[in-house]
mmCIF file of C-alpha atoms in Angstrom:
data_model
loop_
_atom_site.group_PDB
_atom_site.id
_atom_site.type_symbol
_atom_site.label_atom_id
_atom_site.label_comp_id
_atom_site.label_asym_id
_atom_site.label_seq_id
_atom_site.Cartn_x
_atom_site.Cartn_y
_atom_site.Cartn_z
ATOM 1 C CA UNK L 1407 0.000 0.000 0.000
ATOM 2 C CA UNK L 1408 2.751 2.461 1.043
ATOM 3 C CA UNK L 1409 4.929 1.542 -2.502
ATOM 4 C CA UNK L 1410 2.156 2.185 -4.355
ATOM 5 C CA UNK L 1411 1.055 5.655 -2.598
ATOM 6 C CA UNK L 1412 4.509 6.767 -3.102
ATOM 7 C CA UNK L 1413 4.516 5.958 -6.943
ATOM 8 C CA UNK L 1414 0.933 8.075 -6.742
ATOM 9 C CA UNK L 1415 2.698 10.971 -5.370
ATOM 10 C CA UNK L 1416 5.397 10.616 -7.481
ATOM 11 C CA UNK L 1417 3.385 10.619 -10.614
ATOM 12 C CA UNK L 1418 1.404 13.844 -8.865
ATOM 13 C CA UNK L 1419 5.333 15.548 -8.745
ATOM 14 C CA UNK L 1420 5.875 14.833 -12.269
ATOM 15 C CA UNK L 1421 2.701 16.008 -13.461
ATOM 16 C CA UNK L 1422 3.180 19.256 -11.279
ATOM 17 C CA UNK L 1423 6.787 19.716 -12.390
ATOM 18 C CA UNK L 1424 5.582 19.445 -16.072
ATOM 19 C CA UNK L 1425 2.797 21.602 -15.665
ATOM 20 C CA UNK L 1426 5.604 24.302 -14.117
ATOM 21 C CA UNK L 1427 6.369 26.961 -16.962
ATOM 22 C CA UNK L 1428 9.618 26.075 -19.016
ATOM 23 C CA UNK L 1429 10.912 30.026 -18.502
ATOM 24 C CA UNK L 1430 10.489 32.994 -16.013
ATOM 25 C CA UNK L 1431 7.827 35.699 -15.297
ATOM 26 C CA UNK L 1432 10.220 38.177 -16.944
ATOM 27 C CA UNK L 1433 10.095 36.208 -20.635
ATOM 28 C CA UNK L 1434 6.381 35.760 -20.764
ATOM 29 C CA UNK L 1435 5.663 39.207 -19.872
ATOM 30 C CA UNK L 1436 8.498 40.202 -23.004
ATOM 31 C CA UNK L 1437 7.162 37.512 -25.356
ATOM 32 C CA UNK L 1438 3.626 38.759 -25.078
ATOM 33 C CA UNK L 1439 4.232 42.773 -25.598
ATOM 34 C CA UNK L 1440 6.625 41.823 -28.314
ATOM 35 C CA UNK L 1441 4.214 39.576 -30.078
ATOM 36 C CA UNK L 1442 1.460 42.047 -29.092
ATOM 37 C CA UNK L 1443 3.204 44.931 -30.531
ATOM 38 C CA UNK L 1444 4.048 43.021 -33.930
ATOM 39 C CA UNK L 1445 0.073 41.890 -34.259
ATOM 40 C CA UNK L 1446 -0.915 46.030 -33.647
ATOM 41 C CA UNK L 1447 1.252 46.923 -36.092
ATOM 42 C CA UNK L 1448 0.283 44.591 -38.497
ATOM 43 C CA UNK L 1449 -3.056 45.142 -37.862
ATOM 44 C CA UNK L 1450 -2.561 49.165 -38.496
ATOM 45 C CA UNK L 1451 -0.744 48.610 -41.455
ATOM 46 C CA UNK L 1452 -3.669 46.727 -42.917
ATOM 47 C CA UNK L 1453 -5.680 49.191 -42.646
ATOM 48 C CA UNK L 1454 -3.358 52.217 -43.314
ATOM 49 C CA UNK L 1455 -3.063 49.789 -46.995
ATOM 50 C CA UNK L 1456 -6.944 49.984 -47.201
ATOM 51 C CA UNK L 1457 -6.681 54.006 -46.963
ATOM 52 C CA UNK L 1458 -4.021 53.791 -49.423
ATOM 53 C CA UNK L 1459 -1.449 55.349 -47.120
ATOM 54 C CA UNK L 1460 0.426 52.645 -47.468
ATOM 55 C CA UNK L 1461 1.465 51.973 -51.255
ATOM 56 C CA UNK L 1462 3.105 49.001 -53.139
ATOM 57 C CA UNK L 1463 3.412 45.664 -51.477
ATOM 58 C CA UNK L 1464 2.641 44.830 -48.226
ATOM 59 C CA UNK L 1465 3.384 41.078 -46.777
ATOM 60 C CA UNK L 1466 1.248 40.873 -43.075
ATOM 61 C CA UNK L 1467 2.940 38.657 -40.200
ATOM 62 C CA UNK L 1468 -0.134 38.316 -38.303
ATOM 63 C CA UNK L 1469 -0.102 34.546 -36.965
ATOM 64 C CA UNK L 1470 3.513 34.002 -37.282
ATOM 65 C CA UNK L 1471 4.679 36.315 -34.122
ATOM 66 C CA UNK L 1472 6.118 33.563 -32.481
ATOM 67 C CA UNK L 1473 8.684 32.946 -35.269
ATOM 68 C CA UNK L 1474 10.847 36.179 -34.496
ATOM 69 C CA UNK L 1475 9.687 36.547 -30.689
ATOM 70 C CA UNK L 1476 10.840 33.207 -29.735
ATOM 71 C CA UNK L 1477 14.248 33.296 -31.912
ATOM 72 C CA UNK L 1478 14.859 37.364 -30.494
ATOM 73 C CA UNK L 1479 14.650 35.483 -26.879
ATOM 74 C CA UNK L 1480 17.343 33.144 -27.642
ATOM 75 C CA UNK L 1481 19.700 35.248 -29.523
ATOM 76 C CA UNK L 1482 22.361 37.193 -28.297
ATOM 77 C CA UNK L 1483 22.903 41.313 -28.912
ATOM 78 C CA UNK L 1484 25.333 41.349 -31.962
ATOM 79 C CA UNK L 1485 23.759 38.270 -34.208
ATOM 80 C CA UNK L 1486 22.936 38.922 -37.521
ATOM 81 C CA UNK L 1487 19.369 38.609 -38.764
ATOM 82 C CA UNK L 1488 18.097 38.267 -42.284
ATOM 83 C CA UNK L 1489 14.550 37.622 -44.119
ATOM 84 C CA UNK L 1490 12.773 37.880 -47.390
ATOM 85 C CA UNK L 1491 9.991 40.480 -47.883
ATOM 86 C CA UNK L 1492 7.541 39.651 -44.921
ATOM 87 C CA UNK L 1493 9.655 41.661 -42.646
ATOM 88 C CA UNK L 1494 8.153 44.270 -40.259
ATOM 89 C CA UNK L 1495 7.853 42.231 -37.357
ATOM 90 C CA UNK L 1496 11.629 40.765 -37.276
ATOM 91 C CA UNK L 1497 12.699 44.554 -36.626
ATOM 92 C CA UNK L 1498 10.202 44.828 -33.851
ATOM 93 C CA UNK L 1499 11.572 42.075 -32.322
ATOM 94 C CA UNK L 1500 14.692 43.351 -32.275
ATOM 95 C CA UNK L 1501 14.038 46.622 -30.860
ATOM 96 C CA UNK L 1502 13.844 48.873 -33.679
ATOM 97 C CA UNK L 1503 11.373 52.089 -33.296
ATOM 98 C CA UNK L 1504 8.025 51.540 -34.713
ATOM 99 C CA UNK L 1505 8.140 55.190 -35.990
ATOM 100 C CA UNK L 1506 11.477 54.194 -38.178
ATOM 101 C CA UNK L 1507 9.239 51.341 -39.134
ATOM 102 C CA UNK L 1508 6.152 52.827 -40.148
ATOM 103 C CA UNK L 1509 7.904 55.986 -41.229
ATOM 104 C CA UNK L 1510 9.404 53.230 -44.016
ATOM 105 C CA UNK L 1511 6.250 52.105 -44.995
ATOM 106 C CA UNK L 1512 5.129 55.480 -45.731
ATOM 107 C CA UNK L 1513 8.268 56.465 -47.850
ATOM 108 C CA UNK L 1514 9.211 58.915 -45.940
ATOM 109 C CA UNK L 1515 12.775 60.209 -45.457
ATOM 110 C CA UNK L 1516 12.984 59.193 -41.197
ATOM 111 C CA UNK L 1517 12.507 55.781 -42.367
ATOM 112 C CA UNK L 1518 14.326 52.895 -41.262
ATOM 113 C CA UNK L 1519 15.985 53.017 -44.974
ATOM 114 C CA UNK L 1520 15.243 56.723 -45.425
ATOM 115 C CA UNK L 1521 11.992 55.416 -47.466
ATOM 116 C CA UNK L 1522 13.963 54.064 -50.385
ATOM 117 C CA UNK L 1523 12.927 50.472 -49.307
ATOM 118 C CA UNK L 1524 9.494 50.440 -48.770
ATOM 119 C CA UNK L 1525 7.815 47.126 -46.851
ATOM 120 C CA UNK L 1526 9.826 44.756 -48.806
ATOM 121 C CA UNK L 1527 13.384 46.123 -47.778
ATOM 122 C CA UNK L 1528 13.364 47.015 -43.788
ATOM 123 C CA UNK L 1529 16.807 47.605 -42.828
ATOM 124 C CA UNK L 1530 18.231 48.241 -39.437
ATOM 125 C CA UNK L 1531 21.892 47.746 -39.114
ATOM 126 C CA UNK L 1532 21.751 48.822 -35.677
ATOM 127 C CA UNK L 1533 19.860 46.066 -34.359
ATOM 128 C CA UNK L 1534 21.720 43.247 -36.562
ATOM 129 C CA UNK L 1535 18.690 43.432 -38.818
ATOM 130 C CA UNK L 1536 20.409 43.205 -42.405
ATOM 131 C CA UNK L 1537 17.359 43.244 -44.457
ATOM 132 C CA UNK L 1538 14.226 42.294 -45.953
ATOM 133 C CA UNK L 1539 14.612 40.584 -49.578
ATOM 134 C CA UNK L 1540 12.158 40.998 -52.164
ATOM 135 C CA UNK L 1541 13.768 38.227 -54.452
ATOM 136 C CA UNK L 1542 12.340 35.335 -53.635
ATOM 137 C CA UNK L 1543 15.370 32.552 -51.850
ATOM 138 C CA UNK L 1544 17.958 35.918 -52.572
ATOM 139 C CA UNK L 1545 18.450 36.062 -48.984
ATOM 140 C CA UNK L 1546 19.706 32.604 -48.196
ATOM 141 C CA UNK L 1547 23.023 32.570 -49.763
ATOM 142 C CA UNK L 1548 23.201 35.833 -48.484
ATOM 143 C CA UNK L 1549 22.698 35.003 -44.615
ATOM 144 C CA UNK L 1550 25.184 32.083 -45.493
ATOM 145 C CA UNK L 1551 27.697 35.191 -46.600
ATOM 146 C CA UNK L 1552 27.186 37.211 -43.003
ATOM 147 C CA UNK L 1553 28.070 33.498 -41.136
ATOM 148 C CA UNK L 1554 30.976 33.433 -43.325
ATOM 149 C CA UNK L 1555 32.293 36.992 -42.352
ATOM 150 C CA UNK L 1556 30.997 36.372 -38.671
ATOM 151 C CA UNK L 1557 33.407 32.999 -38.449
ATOM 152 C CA UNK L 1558 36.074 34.955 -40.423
ATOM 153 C CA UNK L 1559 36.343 37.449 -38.173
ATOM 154 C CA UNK L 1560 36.403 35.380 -35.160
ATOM 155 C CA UNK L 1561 33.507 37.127 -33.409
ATOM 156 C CA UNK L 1562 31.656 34.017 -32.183
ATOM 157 C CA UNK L 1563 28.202 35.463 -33.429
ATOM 158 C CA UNK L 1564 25.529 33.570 -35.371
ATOM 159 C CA UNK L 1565 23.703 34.589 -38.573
ATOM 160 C CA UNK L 1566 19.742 33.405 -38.247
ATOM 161 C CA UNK L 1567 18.083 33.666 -41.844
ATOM 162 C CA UNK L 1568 14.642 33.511 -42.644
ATOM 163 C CA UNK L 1569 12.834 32.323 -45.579
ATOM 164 C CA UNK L 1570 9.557 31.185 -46.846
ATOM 165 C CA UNK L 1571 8.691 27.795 -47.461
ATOM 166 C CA UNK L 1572 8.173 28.465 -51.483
ATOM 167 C CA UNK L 1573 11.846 29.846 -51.493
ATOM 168 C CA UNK L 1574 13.296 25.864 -50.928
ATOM 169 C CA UNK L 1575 12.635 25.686 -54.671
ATOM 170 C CA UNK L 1576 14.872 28.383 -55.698
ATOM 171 C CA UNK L 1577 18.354 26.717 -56.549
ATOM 172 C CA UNK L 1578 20.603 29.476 -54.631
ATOM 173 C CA UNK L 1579 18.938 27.572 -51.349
ATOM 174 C CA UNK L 1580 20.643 24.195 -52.096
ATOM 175 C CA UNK L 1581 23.988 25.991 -53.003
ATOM 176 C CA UNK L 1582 24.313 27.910 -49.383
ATOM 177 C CA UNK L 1583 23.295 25.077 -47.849
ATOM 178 C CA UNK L 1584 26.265 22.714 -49.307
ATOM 179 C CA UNK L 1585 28.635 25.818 -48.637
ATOM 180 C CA UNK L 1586 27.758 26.449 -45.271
ATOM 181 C CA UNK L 1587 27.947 22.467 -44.043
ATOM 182 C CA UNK L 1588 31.277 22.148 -45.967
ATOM 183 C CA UNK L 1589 32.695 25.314 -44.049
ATOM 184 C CA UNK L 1590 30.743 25.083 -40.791
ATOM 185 C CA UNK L 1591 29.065 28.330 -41.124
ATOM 186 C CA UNK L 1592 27.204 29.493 -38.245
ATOM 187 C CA UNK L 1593 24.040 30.128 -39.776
ATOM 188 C CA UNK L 1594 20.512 28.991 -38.842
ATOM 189 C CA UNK L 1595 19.211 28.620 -41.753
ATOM 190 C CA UNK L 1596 14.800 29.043 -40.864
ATOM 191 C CA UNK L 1597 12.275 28.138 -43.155
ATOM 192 C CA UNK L 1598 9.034 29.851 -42.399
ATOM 193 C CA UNK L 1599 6.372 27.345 -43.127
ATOM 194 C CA UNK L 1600 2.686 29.114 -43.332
ATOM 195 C CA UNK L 1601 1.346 26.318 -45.463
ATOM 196 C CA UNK L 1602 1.364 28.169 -48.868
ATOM 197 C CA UNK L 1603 4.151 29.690 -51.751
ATOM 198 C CA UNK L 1604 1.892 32.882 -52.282
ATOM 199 C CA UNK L 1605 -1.658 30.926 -52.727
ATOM 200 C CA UNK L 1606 -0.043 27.251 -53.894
ATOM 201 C CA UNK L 1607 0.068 24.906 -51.064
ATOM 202 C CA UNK L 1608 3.279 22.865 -50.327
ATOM 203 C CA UNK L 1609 1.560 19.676 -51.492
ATOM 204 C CA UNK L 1610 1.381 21.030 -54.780
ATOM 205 C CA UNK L 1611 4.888 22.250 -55.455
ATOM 206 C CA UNK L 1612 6.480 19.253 -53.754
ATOM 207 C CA UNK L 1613 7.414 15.680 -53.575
ATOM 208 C CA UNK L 1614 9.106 16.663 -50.393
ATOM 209 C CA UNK L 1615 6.467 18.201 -48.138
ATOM 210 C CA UNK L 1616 9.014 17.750 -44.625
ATOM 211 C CA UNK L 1617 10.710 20.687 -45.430
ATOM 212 C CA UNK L 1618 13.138 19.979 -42.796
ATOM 213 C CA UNK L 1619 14.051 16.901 -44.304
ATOM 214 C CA UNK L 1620 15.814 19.314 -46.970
ATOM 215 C CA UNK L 1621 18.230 20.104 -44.812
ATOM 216 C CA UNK L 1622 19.474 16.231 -44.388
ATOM 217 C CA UNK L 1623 20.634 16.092 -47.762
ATOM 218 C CA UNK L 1624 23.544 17.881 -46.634
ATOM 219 C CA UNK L 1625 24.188 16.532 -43.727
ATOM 220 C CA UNK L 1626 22.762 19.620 -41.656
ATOM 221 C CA UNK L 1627 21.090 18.906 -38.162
ATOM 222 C CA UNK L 1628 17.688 19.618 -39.041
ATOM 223 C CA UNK L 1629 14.414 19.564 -37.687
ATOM 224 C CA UNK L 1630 10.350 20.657 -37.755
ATOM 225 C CA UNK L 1631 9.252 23.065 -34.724
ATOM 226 C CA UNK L 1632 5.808 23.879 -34.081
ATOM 227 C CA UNK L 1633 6.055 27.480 -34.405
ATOM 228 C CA UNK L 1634 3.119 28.444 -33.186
ATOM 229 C CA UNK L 1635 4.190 27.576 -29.627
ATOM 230 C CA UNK L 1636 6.548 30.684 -28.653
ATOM 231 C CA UNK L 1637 8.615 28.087 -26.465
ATOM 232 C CA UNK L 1638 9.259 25.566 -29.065
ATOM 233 C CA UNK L 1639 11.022 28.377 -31.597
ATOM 234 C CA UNK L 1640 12.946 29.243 -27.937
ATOM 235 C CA UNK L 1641 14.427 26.219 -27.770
ATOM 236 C CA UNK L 1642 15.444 25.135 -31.429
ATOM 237 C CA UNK L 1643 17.233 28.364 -31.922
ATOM 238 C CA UNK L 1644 19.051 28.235 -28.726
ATOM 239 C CA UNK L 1645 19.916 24.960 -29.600
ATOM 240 C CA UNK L 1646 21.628 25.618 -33.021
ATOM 241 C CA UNK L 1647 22.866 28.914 -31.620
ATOM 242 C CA UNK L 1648 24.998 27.036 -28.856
ATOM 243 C CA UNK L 1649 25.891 24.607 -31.740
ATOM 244 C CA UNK L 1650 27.103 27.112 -34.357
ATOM 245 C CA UNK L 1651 28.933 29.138 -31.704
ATOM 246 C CA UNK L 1652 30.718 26.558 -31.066
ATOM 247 C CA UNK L 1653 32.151 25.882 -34.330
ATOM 248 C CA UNK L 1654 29.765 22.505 -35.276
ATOM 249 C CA UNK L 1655 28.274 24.545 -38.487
ATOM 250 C CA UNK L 1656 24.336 25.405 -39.865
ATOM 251 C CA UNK L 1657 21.254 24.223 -39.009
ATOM 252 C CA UNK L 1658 18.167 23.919 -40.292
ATOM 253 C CA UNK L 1659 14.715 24.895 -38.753
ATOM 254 C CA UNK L 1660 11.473 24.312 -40.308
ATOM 255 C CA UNK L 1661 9.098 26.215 -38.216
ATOM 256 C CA UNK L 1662 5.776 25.294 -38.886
ATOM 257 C CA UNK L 1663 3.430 28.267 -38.482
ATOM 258 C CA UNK L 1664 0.619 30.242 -40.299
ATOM 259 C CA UNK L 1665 -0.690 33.629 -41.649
ATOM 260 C CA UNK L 1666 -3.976 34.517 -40.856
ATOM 261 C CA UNK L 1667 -4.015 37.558 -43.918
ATOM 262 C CA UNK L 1668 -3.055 36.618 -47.070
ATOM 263 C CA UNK L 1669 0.395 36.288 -49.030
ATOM 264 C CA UNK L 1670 0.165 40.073 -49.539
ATOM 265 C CA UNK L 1671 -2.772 42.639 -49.113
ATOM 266 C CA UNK L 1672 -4.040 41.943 -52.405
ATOM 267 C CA UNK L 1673 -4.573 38.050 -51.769
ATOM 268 C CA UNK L 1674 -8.298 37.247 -50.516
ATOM 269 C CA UNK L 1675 -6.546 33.943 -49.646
ATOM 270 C CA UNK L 1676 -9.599 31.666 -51.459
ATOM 271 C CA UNK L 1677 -7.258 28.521 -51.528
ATOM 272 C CA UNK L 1678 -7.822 27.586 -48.130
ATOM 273 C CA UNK L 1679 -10.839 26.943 -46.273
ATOM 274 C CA UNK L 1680 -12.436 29.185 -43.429
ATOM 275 C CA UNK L 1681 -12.134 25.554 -40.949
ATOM 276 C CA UNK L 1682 -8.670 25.762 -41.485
ATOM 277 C CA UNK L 1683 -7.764 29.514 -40.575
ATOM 278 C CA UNK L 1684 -10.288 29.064 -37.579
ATOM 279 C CA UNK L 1685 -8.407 26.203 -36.324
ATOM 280 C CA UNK L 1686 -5.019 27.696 -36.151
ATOM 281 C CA UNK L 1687 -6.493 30.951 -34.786
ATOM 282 C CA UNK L 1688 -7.276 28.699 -31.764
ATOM 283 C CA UNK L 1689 -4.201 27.572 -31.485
ATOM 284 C CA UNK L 1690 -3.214 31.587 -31.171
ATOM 285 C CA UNK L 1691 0.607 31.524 -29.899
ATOM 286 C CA UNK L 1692 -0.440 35.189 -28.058
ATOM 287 C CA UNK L 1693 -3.213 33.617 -26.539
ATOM 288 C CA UNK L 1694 -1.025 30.620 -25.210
ATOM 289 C CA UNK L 1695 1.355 32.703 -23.406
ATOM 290 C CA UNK L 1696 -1.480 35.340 -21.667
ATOM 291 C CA UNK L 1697 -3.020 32.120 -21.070
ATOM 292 C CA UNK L 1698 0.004 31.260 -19.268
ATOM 293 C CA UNK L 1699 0.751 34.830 -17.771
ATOM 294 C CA UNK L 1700 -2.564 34.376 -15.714
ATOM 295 C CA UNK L 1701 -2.181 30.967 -14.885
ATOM 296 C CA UNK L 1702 0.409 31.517 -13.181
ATOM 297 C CA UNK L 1703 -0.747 34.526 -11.309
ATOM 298 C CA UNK L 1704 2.291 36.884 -12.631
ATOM 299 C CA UNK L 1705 -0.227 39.648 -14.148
ATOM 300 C CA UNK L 1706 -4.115 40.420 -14.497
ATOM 301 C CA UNK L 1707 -6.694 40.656 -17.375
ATOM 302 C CA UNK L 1708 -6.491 44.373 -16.655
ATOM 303 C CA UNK L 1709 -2.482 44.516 -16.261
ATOM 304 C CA UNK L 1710 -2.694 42.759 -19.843
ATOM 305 C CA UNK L 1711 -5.287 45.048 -21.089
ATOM 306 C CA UNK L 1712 -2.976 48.458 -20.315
ATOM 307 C CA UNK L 1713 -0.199 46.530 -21.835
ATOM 308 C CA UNK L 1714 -1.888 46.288 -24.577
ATOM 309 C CA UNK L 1715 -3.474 49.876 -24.088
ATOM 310 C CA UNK L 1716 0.248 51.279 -24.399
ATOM 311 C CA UNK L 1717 1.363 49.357 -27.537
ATOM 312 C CA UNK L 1718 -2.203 50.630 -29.386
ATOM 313 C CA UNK L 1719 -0.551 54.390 -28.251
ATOM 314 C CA UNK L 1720 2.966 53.083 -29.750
ATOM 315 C CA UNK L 1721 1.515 52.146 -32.920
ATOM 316 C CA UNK L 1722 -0.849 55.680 -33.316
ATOM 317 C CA UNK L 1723 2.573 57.469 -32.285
ATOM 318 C CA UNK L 1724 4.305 56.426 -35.086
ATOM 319 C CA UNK L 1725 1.623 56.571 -37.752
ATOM 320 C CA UNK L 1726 1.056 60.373 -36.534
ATOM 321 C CA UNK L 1727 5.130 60.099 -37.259
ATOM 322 C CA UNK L 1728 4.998 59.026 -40.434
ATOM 323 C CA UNK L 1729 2.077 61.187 -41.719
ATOM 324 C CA UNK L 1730 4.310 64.089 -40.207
ATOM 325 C CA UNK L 1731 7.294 62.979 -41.858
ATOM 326 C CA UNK L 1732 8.823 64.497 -44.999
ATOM 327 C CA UNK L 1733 9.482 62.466 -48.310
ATOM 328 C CA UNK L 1734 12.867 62.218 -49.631
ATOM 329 C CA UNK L 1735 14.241 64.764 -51.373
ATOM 330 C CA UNK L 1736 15.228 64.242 -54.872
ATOM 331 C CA UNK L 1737 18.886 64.550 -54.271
ATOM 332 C CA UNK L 1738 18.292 61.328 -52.342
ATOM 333 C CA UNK L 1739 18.213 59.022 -55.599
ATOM 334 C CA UNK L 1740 21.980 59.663 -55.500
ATOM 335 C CA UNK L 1741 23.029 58.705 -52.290
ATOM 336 C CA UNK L 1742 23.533 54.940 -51.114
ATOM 337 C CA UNK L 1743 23.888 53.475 -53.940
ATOM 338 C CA UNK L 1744 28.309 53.873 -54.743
ATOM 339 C CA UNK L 1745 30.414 53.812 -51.422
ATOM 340 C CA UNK L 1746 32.891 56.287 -53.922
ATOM 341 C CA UNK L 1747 30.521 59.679 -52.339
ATOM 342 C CA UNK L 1748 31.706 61.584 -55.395
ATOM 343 C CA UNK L 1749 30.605 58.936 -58.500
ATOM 344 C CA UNK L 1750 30.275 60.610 -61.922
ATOM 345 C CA UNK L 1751 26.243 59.750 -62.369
ATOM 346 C CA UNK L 1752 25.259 60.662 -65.836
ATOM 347 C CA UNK L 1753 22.534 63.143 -65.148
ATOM 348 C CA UNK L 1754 21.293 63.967 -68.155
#
């Protein structure tokens, strides 16, 4: 009787200690303003698109928060960071200003890239962000590039690059990866599965549809992550971090996740069925970790709500920014392009 109440409260331990959340107070409080603050955004620039304020492309991370919260958490100040064109919320993450942000997405000159770069090309060199990439798979061998100047010059940072899941087709993917395994880049290579290339679903396009699996052909520790659990992304990135830094080369993450909006703005996203959005809206990874926040007693609904109250402020702030912002000046067209400040442009 007494063996078999001690394995009852030793089951009852485990079940507590598993129950226990996997990282402090002070992570789940930064995880959900960070996500929060990349969903308001989003959300804003939506509707700034609808009013035409915003022009040109615009690619919406709504859904996919966890993907650059969880990987921001794991990081250290210093690594590199690079994406394709689905790249406001990246930035966010990493601390730059909304206003540079939004400033950008106006066109205006106190952009993040002095509004030469629109949504598709967020830049903040400050912040390790090196870029959004509006060529689809462009980025890749370029992220394999920063690893290669980060492990030249002996600075034991990582270089964590993004990329959608229709970008595995392109074949500038399959070259970086072979480069960076044969010179044990450290690179975490990320492939940000929502499900669909633009409105094609991976079934379609591939043979292959464990993206991860990719990844194996090289010889590259790889693996899926459900991405729409903030603390999953957490882990696998601190995991290949710890590996690249210490000389053992890439990995590759396929985090699976999903957008709620479409591809871009103009996408009414018809390919996929109302059942399916609704299902991984309940799976919500802001949701899970507020869910988690009040579990555990380390904030209340209304703490949350002012939270949220001050990021809805942020985000007005920096659209009253932007619409107070000045365009570039023509002059502008001339700068950034040459490092030699004095190039002979034919201007005629």
């Amino acid at each position: 009787m007494a063996d078999t109440k001690d394995k009852a409260k030793a089951k009852s331990a485990k079940a507590k200690v598993q129950a226990e959340p996997k990282f402090s107070k002070e992570t789940y409080m930064w995880w959900y303003e960070s996500m929060k603050l990349m969903r308001r955004f989003e959300e804003k620039s939506g509707q700034l698109y609808g009013q035409q304020k915003i022009k040109g492309f615009c690619h919406l991370y709504i859904g996919q928060e966890a993907c650059a919260a969880g990987a921001a958490s794991a990081l250290e100040e210093g690594d590199k960071w690079i994406t394709a064109y689905r790249d406001h919320a990246h930035p966010l993450a990493l601390g730059t200003s909304p206003n540079a942000i939004m400033a950008e997405l106006f066109a205006k000159a106190t952009g993040c890239s002095k509004g030469k770069g629109g949504s598709m090309h967020i830049f903040d060199k400050e912040v390790g962000f090196m870029g959004g990439h509006g060529i689809v798979g462009a980025q890749v061998p370029l992220g394999a590039g920063i690893a290669f100047a980060e492990k030249y010059n002996n600075t034991g940072k990582v270089c964590i690059c993004y990329m959608g899941d229709g970008a595995v087709r392109q074949g500038a993917f399959h070259e970086a990866l072979n480069m960076a395994m044969t010179w044990k880049l450290p690179v975490i290579f990320v492939i940000e599965n929502n499900g669909y290339a633009m409105g094609t679903s991976v079934k379609r396009t591939s043979n292959v549809v464990e993206l991860y699996t990719l990844g194996e052909s090289y010889d590259i520790p790889s693996e899926p992550v459900d991405a729409m659990e903030v603390e999953n992304v957490h882990e696998a990135v601190a995991r290949a971090a710890e590996r690249a830094r210490a000389g053992e080369g890439p990995t590759l993450l396929e985090f699976r996740t999903y957008r709620y909006k479409g591809h871009s703005m103009s996408d009414p996203a018809k390919y996929r069925t109302k059942e399916e959005l609704e299902d991984y809206k309940g799976r919500d990874s802001i949701e899970s970790v507020k869910a988690t926040i009040l579990k555990n007693g380390w904030a209340t609904e209304e703490e949350l709500d002012q939270i949220d109250e001050k990021i809805k402020q942020q985000v007005a702030e920096s659209v009253e920014f932007a619409e107070s912002s000045p365009y570039p000046e023509p002059e502008e067209l001339y700068t950034d392009i040459y490092i030699e400040k004095d190039y002979p442009f034919i201007m005629d």
